[in-house]
mmCIF file of C-alpha atoms in Angstrom:
data_model
loop_
_atom_site.group_PDB
_atom_site.id
_atom_site.type_symbol
_atom_site.label_atom_id
_atom_site.label_comp_id
_atom_site.label_asym_id
_atom_site.label_seq_id
_atom_site.Cartn_x
_atom_site.Cartn_y
_atom_site.Cartn_z
ATOM 1 C CA UNK X 1 26.618 -23.746 -19.051
ATOM 2 C CA UNK X 2 26.515 -23.164 -15.237
ATOM 3 C CA UNK X 3 23.948 -21.077 -13.098
ATOM 4 C CA UNK X 4 25.954 -18.502 -12.356
ATOM 5 C CA UNK X 5 26.907 -17.678 -16.091
ATOM 6 C CA UNK X 6 23.233 -17.731 -17.417
ATOM 7 C CA UNK X 7 21.513 -14.461 -18.743
ATOM 8 C CA UNK X 8 18.187 -14.362 -20.071
ATOM 9 C CA UNK X 9 17.462 -12.851 -23.327
ATOM 10 C CA UNK X 10 15.393 -9.613 -22.933
ATOM 11 C CA UNK X 11 13.667 -9.855 -26.332
ATOM 12 C CA UNK X 12 12.723 -13.746 -26.343
ATOM 13 C CA UNK X 13 9.380 -14.674 -24.653
ATOM 14 C CA UNK X 14 8.571 -15.998 -21.210
ATOM 15 C CA UNK X 15 6.551 -19.174 -20.366
ATOM 16 C CA UNK X 16 4.990 -21.263 -17.244
ATOM 17 C CA UNK X 17 5.446 -24.824 -19.434
ATOM 18 C CA UNK X 18 4.448 -26.721 -15.998
ATOM 19 C CA UNK X 19 1.354 -24.219 -15.425
ATOM 20 C CA UNK X 20 0.296 -22.962 -19.245
ATOM 21 C CA UNK X 21 1.320 -24.988 -21.231
ATOM 22 C CA UNK X 22 2.518 -23.555 -24.553
ATOM 23 C CA UNK X 23 1.177 -20.094 -23.515
ATOM 24 C CA UNK X 24 4.030 -17.277 -23.884
ATOM 25 C CA UNK X 25 4.527 -13.666 -22.861
ATOM 26 C CA UNK X 26 7.054 -11.487 -24.684
ATOM 27 C CA UNK X 27 7.035 -8.029 -23.058
ATOM 28 C CA UNK X 28 9.017 -5.496 -24.638
ATOM 29 C CA UNK X 29 11.357 -3.942 -21.860
ATOM 30 C CA UNK X 30 11.087 -0.475 -23.339
ATOM 31 C CA UNK X 31 7.517 0.707 -22.941
ATOM 32 C CA UNK X 32 7.745 3.761 -24.898
ATOM 33 C CA UNK X 33 10.201 4.074 -27.430
ATOM 34 C CA UNK X 34 11.090 7.719 -27.172
ATOM 35 C CA UNK X 35 15.013 8.821 -26.859
ATOM 36 C CA UNK X 36 16.809 6.334 -24.913
ATOM 37 C CA UNK X 37 13.574 4.842 -24.135
ATOM 38 C CA UNK X 38 11.294 4.758 -21.133
ATOM 39 C CA UNK X 39 11.238 1.462 -19.540
ATOM 40 C CA UNK X 40 9.098 -0.678 -18.150
ATOM 41 C CA UNK X 41 11.770 -1.236 -15.099
ATOM 42 C CA UNK X 42 11.600 2.318 -13.986
ATOM 43 C CA UNK X 43 7.608 2.788 -14.501
ATOM 44 C CA UNK X 44 7.014 -0.066 -12.066
ATOM 45 C CA UNK X 45 9.361 1.220 -9.707
ATOM 46 C CA UNK X 46 7.586 4.495 -10.035
ATOM 47 C CA UNK X 47 4.356 2.785 -9.142
ATOM 48 C CA UNK X 48 6.386 0.933 -6.337
ATOM 49 C CA UNK X 49 7.249 3.959 -4.473
ATOM 50 C CA UNK X 50 3.920 5.926 -5.147
ATOM 51 C CA UNK X 51 1.735 3.083 -3.841
ATOM 52 C CA UNK X 52 4.256 2.475 -0.771
ATOM 53 C CA UNK X 53 3.918 6.419 -0.297
ATOM 54 C CA UNK X 54 0.193 6.297 -0.199
ATOM 55 C CA UNK X 55 0.186 3.938 2.289
ATOM 56 C CA UNK X 56 2.235 5.369 4.628
ATOM 57 C CA UNK X 57 0.269 8.733 4.340
ATOM 58 C CA UNK X 58 -3.034 6.428 5.203
ATOM 59 C CA UNK X 59 -1.479 4.921 8.209
ATOM 60 C CA UNK X 60 0.558 8.075 9.424
ATOM 61 C CA UNK X 61 -2.113 8.495 12.164
ATOM 62 C CA UNK X 62 -1.910 5.416 13.723
ATOM 63 C CA UNK X 63 1.963 5.663 14.162
ATOM 64 C CA UNK X 64 1.514 9.484 16.141
ATOM 65 C CA UNK X 65 2.554 11.124 12.853
ATOM 66 C CA UNK X 66 1.048 13.225 9.943
ATOM 67 C CA UNK X 67 0.850 13.268 6.174
ATOM 68 C CA UNK X 68 3.283 16.141 6.514
ATOM 69 C CA UNK X 69 6.106 13.848 8.289
ATOM 70 C CA UNK X 70 5.837 11.385 5.532
ATOM 71 C CA UNK X 71 5.973 13.923 2.721
ATOM 72 C CA UNK X 72 9.025 15.797 4.298
ATOM 73 C CA UNK X 73 11.066 12.512 4.732
ATOM 74 C CA UNK X 74 10.301 11.328 1.312
ATOM 75 C CA UNK X 75 12.063 14.476 -0.326
ATOM 76 C CA UNK X 76 15.245 13.379 1.331
ATOM 77 C CA UNK X 77 14.904 9.650 1.290
ATOM 78 C CA UNK X 78 14.345 9.179 -2.277
ATOM 79 C CA UNK X 79 17.589 10.670 -3.997
ATOM 80 C CA UNK X 80 19.406 9.255 -0.932
ATOM 81 C CA UNK X 81 18.004 5.550 -1.365
ATOM 82 C CA UNK X 82 18.536 5.920 -5.156
ATOM 83 C CA UNK X 83 22.353 6.668 -4.646
ATOM 84 C CA UNK X 84 22.856 4.189 -1.758
ATOM 85 C CA UNK X 85 21.622 1.328 -3.874
ATOM 86 C CA UNK X 86 23.848 2.338 -6.711
ATOM 87 C CA UNK X 87 26.562 2.661 -4.383
ATOM 88 C CA UNK X 88 25.852 -0.851 -2.597
ATOM 89 C CA UNK X 89 25.853 -2.568 -6.176
ATOM 90 C CA UNK X 90 29.095 -1.083 -7.585
ATOM 91 C CA UNK X 91 31.124 -1.633 -4.621
ATOM 92 C CA UNK X 92 30.463 -5.388 -4.778
ATOM 93 C CA UNK X 93 30.783 -5.281 -8.443
ATOM 94 C CA UNK X 94 33.691 -2.934 -8.725
ATOM 95 C CA UNK X 95 35.636 -4.922 -11.257
ATOM 96 C CA UNK X 96 32.832 -4.567 -13.642
ATOM 97 C CA UNK X 97 33.686 -0.534 -13.390
ATOM 98 C CA UNK X 98 37.317 -0.822 -14.332
ATOM 99 C CA UNK X 99 38.946 0.176 -17.613
ATOM 100 C CA UNK X 100 41.634 -1.800 -19.369
ATOM 101 C CA UNK X 101 44.346 -0.178 -17.308
ATOM 102 C CA UNK X 102 42.545 -1.208 -14.042
ATOM 103 C CA UNK X 103 41.309 2.142 -13.214
ATOM 104 C CA UNK X 104 37.840 3.064 -12.202
ATOM 105 C CA UNK X 105 35.556 4.025 -14.680
ATOM 106 C CA UNK X 106 33.512 6.857 -13.381
ATOM 107 C CA UNK X 107 31.185 7.759 -16.596
ATOM 108 C CA UNK X 108 30.188 3.700 -16.191
ATOM 109 C CA UNK X 109 29.591 4.173 -12.161
ATOM 110 C CA UNK X 110 27.182 6.972 -12.505
ATOM 111 C CA UNK X 111 25.285 5.527 -15.513
ATOM 112 C CA UNK X 112 22.413 4.097 -13.138
ATOM 113 C CA UNK X 113 20.329 4.156 -16.307
ATOM 114 C CA UNK X 114 21.970 1.143 -17.529
ATOM 115 C CA UNK X 115 21.161 -0.880 -14.286
ATOM 116 C CA UNK X 116 22.579 -1.894 -11.275
ATOM 117 C CA UNK X 117 20.780 -1.471 -7.810
ATOM 118 C CA UNK X 118 20.558 -3.569 -4.704
ATOM 119 C CA UNK X 119 17.593 -3.367 -2.447
ATOM 120 C CA UNK X 120 19.926 -3.422 0.631
ATOM 121 C CA UNK X 121 21.674 -0.380 0.068
ATOM 122 C CA UNK X 122 17.814 1.306 -0.241
ATOM 123 C CA UNK X 123 17.373 -0.038 3.124
ATOM 124 C CA UNK X 124 20.598 1.231 4.700
ATOM 125 C CA UNK X 125 20.586 4.712 3.243
ATOM 126 C CA UNK X 126 16.706 4.874 3.960
ATOM 127 C CA UNK X 127 17.455 3.651 7.986
ATOM 128 C CA UNK X 128 20.280 6.652 7.768
ATOM 129 C CA UNK X 129 17.710 9.238 6.358
ATOM 130 C CA UNK X 130 15.041 8.133 8.875
ATOM 131 C CA UNK X 131 17.559 8.655 12.027
ATOM 132 C CA UNK X 132 18.644 12.358 11.038
ATOM 133 C CA UNK X 133 15.133 13.128 10.272
ATOM 134 C CA UNK X 134 13.532 12.424 13.292
ATOM 135 C CA UNK X 135 16.720 13.608 15.470
ATOM 136 C CA UNK X 136 15.776 17.001 13.659
ATOM 137 C CA UNK X 137 11.819 16.678 13.739
ATOM 138 C CA UNK X 138 11.902 15.068 17.444
ATOM 139 C CA UNK X 139 9.906 12.581 17.074
ATOM 140 C CA UNK X 140 10.782 8.960 18.241
ATOM 141 C CA UNK X 141 12.842 6.889 15.512
ATOM 142 C CA UNK X 142 10.899 3.775 16.139
ATOM 143 C CA UNK X 143 7.650 5.165 14.677
ATOM 144 C CA UNK X 144 8.857 6.508 11.966
ATOM 145 C CA UNK X 145 10.725 3.172 10.850
ATOM 146 C CA UNK X 146 7.543 1.126 11.891
ATOM 147 C CA UNK X 147 5.297 3.242 9.301
ATOM 148 C CA UNK X 148 8.258 3.466 6.565
ATOM 149 C CA UNK X 149 8.450 -0.655 6.686
ATOM 150 C CA UNK X 150 5.004 -0.706 5.552
ATOM 151 C CA UNK X 151 5.584 1.432 2.651
ATOM 152 C CA UNK X 152 8.944 -0.407 2.062
ATOM 153 C CA UNK X 153 7.202 -3.743 1.852
ATOM 154 C CA UNK X 154 4.617 -2.750 -0.442
ATOM 155 C CA UNK X 155 7.052 -1.058 -3.053
ATOM 156 C CA UNK X 156 9.238 -4.216 -2.878
ATOM 157 C CA UNK X 157 6.302 -6.457 -3.582
ATOM 158 C CA UNK X 158 5.219 -4.476 -6.857
ATOM 159 C CA UNK X 159 9.275 -3.544 -7.638
ATOM 160 C CA UNK X 160 10.184 -7.460 -7.942
ATOM 161 C CA UNK X 161 7.650 -7.912 -11.293
ATOM 162 C CA UNK X 162 10.195 -4.998 -12.808
ATOM 163 C CA UNK X 163 12.696 -8.062 -12.532
ATOM 164 C CA UNK X 164 10.041 -10.205 -14.708
ATOM 165 C CA UNK X 165 9.570 -7.564 -17.359
ATOM 166 C CA UNK X 166 13.642 -7.807 -17.700
ATOM 167 C CA UNK X 167 14.201 -11.537 -16.897
ATOM 168 C CA UNK X 168 16.195 -11.385 -14.410
ATOM 169 C CA UNK X 169 16.884 -12.082 -10.605
ATOM 170 C CA UNK X 170 15.637 -15.805 -11.414
ATOM 171 C CA UNK X 171 16.942 -18.812 -9.736
ATOM 172 C CA UNK X 172 18.731 -22.057 -10.499
ATOM 173 C CA UNK X 173 17.322 -24.802 -12.786
ATOM 174 C CA UNK X 174 14.045 -26.587 -11.666
ATOM 175 C CA UNK X 175 11.247 -28.724 -12.802
ATOM 176 C CA UNK X 176 8.962 -27.631 -10.097
ATOM 177 C CA UNK X 177 5.295 -26.992 -11.654
ATOM 178 C CA UNK X 178 5.674 -23.599 -11.231
ATOM 179 C CA UNK X 179 9.183 -23.280 -13.153
ATOM 180 C CA UNK X 180 9.650 -20.535 -15.712
ATOM 181 C CA UNK X 181 11.402 -20.792 -18.790
ATOM 182 C CA UNK X 182 13.916 -18.261 -20.184
ATOM 183 C CA UNK X 183 16.009 -18.175 -23.079
ATOM 184 C CA UNK X 184 19.244 -17.691 -22.885
ATOM 185 C CA UNK X 185 19.793 -17.921 -26.752
ATOM 186 C CA UNK X 186 17.789 -17.962 -29.944
ATOM 187 C CA UNK X 187 18.170 -22.137 -29.709
ATOM 188 C CA UNK X 188 18.219 -22.733 -25.991
ATOM 189 C CA UNK X 189 16.299 -22.066 -23.259
ATOM 190 C CA UNK X 190 16.583 -22.894 -19.466
ATOM 191 C CA UNK X 191 13.518 -23.710 -17.093
ATOM 192 C CA UNK X 192 14.339 -21.900 -13.695
ATOM 193 C CA UNK X 193 13.024 -21.018 -9.940
ATOM 194 C CA UNK X 194 11.088 -17.941 -10.535
ATOM 195 C CA UNK X 195 12.588 -16.109 -7.737
ATOM 196 C CA UNK X 196 11.123 -12.547 -8.493
ATOM 197 C CA UNK X 197 7.544 -14.087 -7.618
ATOM 198 C CA UNK X 198 9.001 -16.047 -4.747
ATOM 199 C CA UNK X 199 9.977 -12.586 -2.892
ATOM 200 C CA UNK X 200 7.272 -10.935 -3.953
ATOM 201 C CA UNK X 201 4.676 -13.284 -2.300
ATOM 202 C CA UNK X 202 6.825 -13.890 0.552
ATOM 203 C CA UNK X 203 6.742 -10.067 1.074
ATOM 204 C CA UNK X 204 2.880 -9.539 0.471
ATOM 205 C CA UNK X 205 2.652 -12.388 3.423
ATOM 206 C CA UNK X 206 4.489 -10.190 5.612
ATOM 207 C CA UNK X 207 2.601 -6.934 4.769
ATOM 208 C CA UNK X 208 -0.342 -8.895 5.458
ATOM 209 C CA UNK X 209 0.952 -10.086 9.232
ATOM 210 C CA UNK X 210 2.354 -6.397 9.695
ATOM 211 C CA UNK X 211 -1.077 -5.019 8.808
ATOM 212 C CA UNK X 212 -3.480 -7.354 10.271
ATOM 213 C CA UNK X 213 -1.475 -9.054 13.415
ATOM 214 C CA UNK X 214 2.073 -7.070 14.389
ATOM 215 C CA UNK X 215 0.611 -3.214 14.068
ATOM 216 C CA UNK X 216 -2.282 -4.211 15.849
ATOM 217 C CA UNK X 217 -0.581 -5.675 18.931
ATOM 218 C CA UNK X 218 2.619 -3.059 18.755
ATOM 219 C CA UNK X 219 4.290 -2.680 22.172
ATOM 220 C CA UNK X 220 6.963 -0.533 21.437
ATOM 221 C CA UNK X 221 7.794 1.965 18.699
ATOM 222 C CA UNK X 222 10.068 0.056 16.397
ATOM 223 C CA UNK X 223 8.628 -3.545 16.778
ATOM 224 C CA UNK X 224 7.295 -3.268 13.255
ATOM 225 C CA UNK X 225 10.971 -2.358 12.216
ATOM 226 C CA UNK X 226 12.589 -5.191 13.990
ATOM 227 C CA UNK X 227 9.552 -7.874 12.486
ATOM 228 C CA UNK X 228 9.942 -6.545 9.111
ATOM 229 C CA UNK X 229 14.091 -7.283 9.117
ATOM 230 C CA UNK X 230 13.297 -10.745 10.854
ATOM 231 C CA UNK X 231 10.530 -11.368 8.322
ATOM 232 C CA UNK X 232 12.690 -10.460 4.967
ATOM 233 C CA UNK X 233 15.894 -11.445 6.223
ATOM 234 C CA UNK X 234 14.467 -15.310 6.671
ATOM 235 C CA UNK X 235 12.865 -14.813 3.316
ATOM 236 C CA UNK X 236 15.660 -13.368 1.380
ATOM 237 C CA UNK X 237 18.388 -15.862 3.049
ATOM 238 C CA UNK X 238 16.547 -18.471 1.652
ATOM 239 C CA UNK X 239 15.548 -16.833 -1.858
ATOM 240 C CA UNK X 240 19.477 -15.527 -2.614
ATOM 241 C CA UNK X 241 20.377 -19.262 -1.879
ATOM 242 C CA UNK X 242 18.185 -19.920 -5.318
ATOM 243 C CA UNK X 243 19.459 -16.733 -7.258
ATOM 244 C CA UNK X 244 21.996 -16.889 -10.159
ATOM 245 C CA UNK X 245 22.892 -13.093 -9.952
ATOM 246 C CA UNK X 246 23.590 -12.692 -6.514
ATOM 247 C CA UNK X 247 26.375 -10.390 -5.070
ATOM 248 C CA UNK X 248 29.337 -11.965 -3.581
ATOM 249 C CA UNK X 249 31.563 -11.205 -0.833
ATOM 250 C CA UNK X 250 34.659 -10.065 -3.106
ATOM 251 C CA UNK X 251 36.681 -13.146 -3.604
ATOM 252 C CA UNK X 252 36.095 -14.745 -0.152
ATOM 253 C CA UNK X 253 34.756 -18.341 0.347
ATOM 254 C CA UNK X 254 33.219 -20.437 2.989
ATOM 255 C CA UNK X 255 33.410 -24.110 2.744
ATOM 256 C CA UNK X 256 35.029 -23.776 -1.002
ATOM 257 C CA UNK X 257 31.729 -21.635 -1.998
ATOM 258 C CA UNK X 258 31.867 -18.148 -2.616
ATOM 259 C CA UNK X 259 30.169 -16.144 0.182
ATOM 260 C CA UNK X 260 26.832 -14.303 -0.792
ATOM 261 C CA UNK X 261 26.709 -10.639 0.476
ATOM 262 C CA UNK X 262 22.945 -10.973 0.449
ATOM 263 C CA UNK X 263 22.638 -14.134 2.477
ATOM 264 C CA UNK X 264 25.132 -12.886 5.015
ATOM 265 C CA UNK X 265 23.265 -9.733 5.647
ATOM 266 C CA UNK X 266 19.935 -11.582 5.718
ATOM 267 C CA UNK X 267 21.119 -14.188 8.074
ATOM 268 C CA UNK X 268 22.874 -11.412 10.483
ATOM 269 C CA UNK X 269 19.518 -9.102 10.221
ATOM 270 C CA UNK X 270 17.152 -11.737 10.951
ATOM 271 C CA UNK X 271 19.101 -12.819 14.175
ATOM 272 C CA UNK X 272 19.888 -9.240 15.438
ATOM 273 C CA UNK X 273 15.809 -8.590 15.061
ATOM 274 C CA UNK X 274 14.850 -11.838 16.637
ATOM 275 C CA UNK X 275 16.812 -10.837 19.691
ATOM 276 C CA UNK X 276 15.443 -7.140 19.757
ATOM 277 C CA UNK X 277 12.190 -8.493 19.934
ATOM 278 C CA UNK X 278 12.596 -10.986 22.518
ATOM 279 C CA UNK X 279 14.585 -8.440 24.670
ATOM 280 C CA UNK X 280 12.090 -5.683 24.238
ATOM 281 C CA UNK X 281 8.849 -7.703 24.605
ATOM 282 C CA UNK X 282 10.224 -10.587 27.338
ATOM 283 C CA UNK X 283 12.881 -8.998 29.140
ATOM 284 C CA UNK X 284 11.634 -5.090 29.179
ATOM 285 C CA UNK X 285 8.323 -6.381 28.932
ATOM 286 C CA UNK X 286 7.298 -3.078 26.971
ATOM 287 C CA UNK X 287 3.550 -2.341 26.832
ATOM 288 C CA UNK X 288 1.705 -0.168 24.471
ATOM 289 C CA UNK X 289 1.351 2.840 26.940
ATOM 290 C CA UNK X 290 4.823 4.009 25.930
ATOM 291 C CA UNK X 291 3.975 4.150 21.706
ATOM 292 C CA UNK X 292 4.088 7.462 20.432
ATOM 293 C CA UNK X 293 0.365 7.591 19.282
ATOM 294 C CA UNK X 294 -0.609 6.478 22.604
ATOM 295 C CA UNK X 295 1.268 9.019 24.498
ATOM 296 C CA UNK X 296 -0.289 12.028 21.985
ATOM 297 C CA UNK X 297 -3.646 10.533 22.753
ATOM 298 C CA UNK X 298 -3.231 10.333 26.769
ATOM 299 C CA UNK X 299 -2.036 14.174 26.381
ATOM 300 C CA UNK X 300 -4.743 15.231 24.122
ATOM 301 C CA UNK X 301 -7.368 13.665 26.626
ATOM 302 C CA UNK X 302 -5.623 15.377 29.641
ATOM 303 C CA UNK X 303 -5.892 18.649 27.988
ATOM 304 C CA UNK X 304 -9.533 18.146 26.892
ATOM 305 C CA UNK X 305 -10.538 17.196 30.578
ATOM 306 C CA UNK X 306 -9.090 20.301 31.784
ATOM 307 C CA UNK X 307 -10.685 22.640 29.282
ATOM 308 C CA UNK X 308 -13.777 20.763 29.912
ATOM 309 C CA UNK X 309 -13.330 21.044 33.688
ATOM 310 C CA UNK X 310 -12.722 25.002 33.176
ATOM 311 C CA UNK X 311 -15.701 25.646 31.188
ATOM 312 C CA UNK X 312 -18.006 23.351 33.323
ATOM 313 C CA UNK X 313 -17.106 25.304 36.515
ATOM 314 C CA UNK X 314 -19.887 27.418 37.919
ATOM 315 C CA UNK X 315 -19.063 31.136 37.395
ATOM 316 C CA UNK X 316 -18.377 33.335 40.827
ATOM 317 C CA UNK X 317 -20.744 36.592 41.050
ATOM 318 C CA UNK X 318 -18.137 39.629 41.122
ATOM 319 C CA UNK X 319 -17.368 40.841 44.837
ATOM 320 C CA UNK X 320 -18.206 44.150 45.533
ATOM 321 C CA UNK X 321 -17.739 46.904 47.643
ATOM 322 C CA UNK X 322 -20.100 47.016 50.596
ATOM 323 C CA UNK X 323 -22.248 50.327 50.306
ATOM 324 C CA UNK X 324 -21.292 52.830 52.831
ATOM 325 C CA UNK X 325 -24.015 53.511 55.501
ATOM 326 C CA UNK X 326 -26.222 56.413 54.984
ATOM 327 C CA UNK X 327 -25.533 59.280 57.426
ATOM 328 C CA UNK X 328 -28.872 60.101 59.606
ATOM 329 C CA UNK X 329 -30.797 63.156 58.442
ATOM 330 C CA UNK X 330 -30.109 66.370 60.185
ATOM 331 C CA UNK X 331 -32.405 67.829 62.674
ATOM 332 C CA UNK X 332 -34.914 70.095 61.202
ATOM 333 C CA UNK X 333 -34.286 74.219 62.806
ATOM 334 C CA UNK X 334 -36.963 76.393 62.934
ATOM 335 C CA UNK X 335 -36.200 79.712 60.759
ATOM 336 C CA UNK X 336 -37.009 82.598 63.411
ATOM 337 C CA UNK X 337 -39.668 85.512 61.808
ATOM 338 C CA UNK X 338 -38.158 87.970 60.033
ATOM 339 C CA UNK X 339 -37.239 91.220 62.497
ATOM 340 C CA UNK X 340 -36.126 88.767 65.168
ATOM 341 C CA UNK X 341 -37.509 87.501 68.437
ATOM 342 C CA UNK X 342 -39.728 89.908 70.466
ATOM 343 C CA UNK X 343 -41.389 89.556 73.767
ATOM 344 C CA UNK X 344 -44.848 89.978 74.940
ATOM 345 C CA UNK X 345 -45.356 93.396 76.437
ATOM 346 C CA UNK X 346 -48.572 94.611 78.235
#
């Protein structure tokens, strides 16, 4: 069976024989059997989203933003990102959504609950939402994106384990000690690269670098974002080459091999990100004073100093009108005796 055709059975056990011997794990993809079922895939993605949201809310103040900014953005981002991830997947797997006559089967296209989403569609839709949101709120795009990629990375770290439960997104055949054994029929198994684990660990290292190194030395709004694209692009370009379920760029080939969409995007994204980091840091020589959080802190400090100066200034006594000089007392005049003035007579 060729690697691109491998599909693992979802009701058969998973094991790592090179690490744990005969120990097996056989999770049911359906967590709760109600109606069509509540799948672990959805539960894990929901937990990934909530974890990313909490991280962004905790970190918002370090980027000059508020928790309200994060919550307002999420209200728009969640439905748009789900739609974007589905559209991206359908475009590159369009033949799977045609009926016998070749026409598009819209009932299957909208049936997202049957599976079929792509992380790059999520990233593209998320970037567009952030762009329009920041323009409306009049805040720097780079500051909001720097915060958002931290939550996105954490979400990817957790979300990849949904692929593990579903026995999907695995790699090609290998005999490495950490190989993963999956069953492709009741009697046949394959031992493959656990690429879901590779990407989860790669993103965990990227998040640690963001939290402990990059974000603490940021020189411009957008530095976290370009680092994310560089780090994720490099990792995904390598991991995608191991996977057996890649989306291909229609029927195009390069050197006789089909072109993997995610590899092309990853390499392009990493190259652009590396250039932008070099341009902003080495050529434009951006400094931390231009960060939104530092500008807001400087404005708040200046305002506090001005208010302190006003309150510390001595009060000027009120200026009163000079008192008018008192008029001198009028000279006393003797009152003549009653009857008039009489002279002496002999």
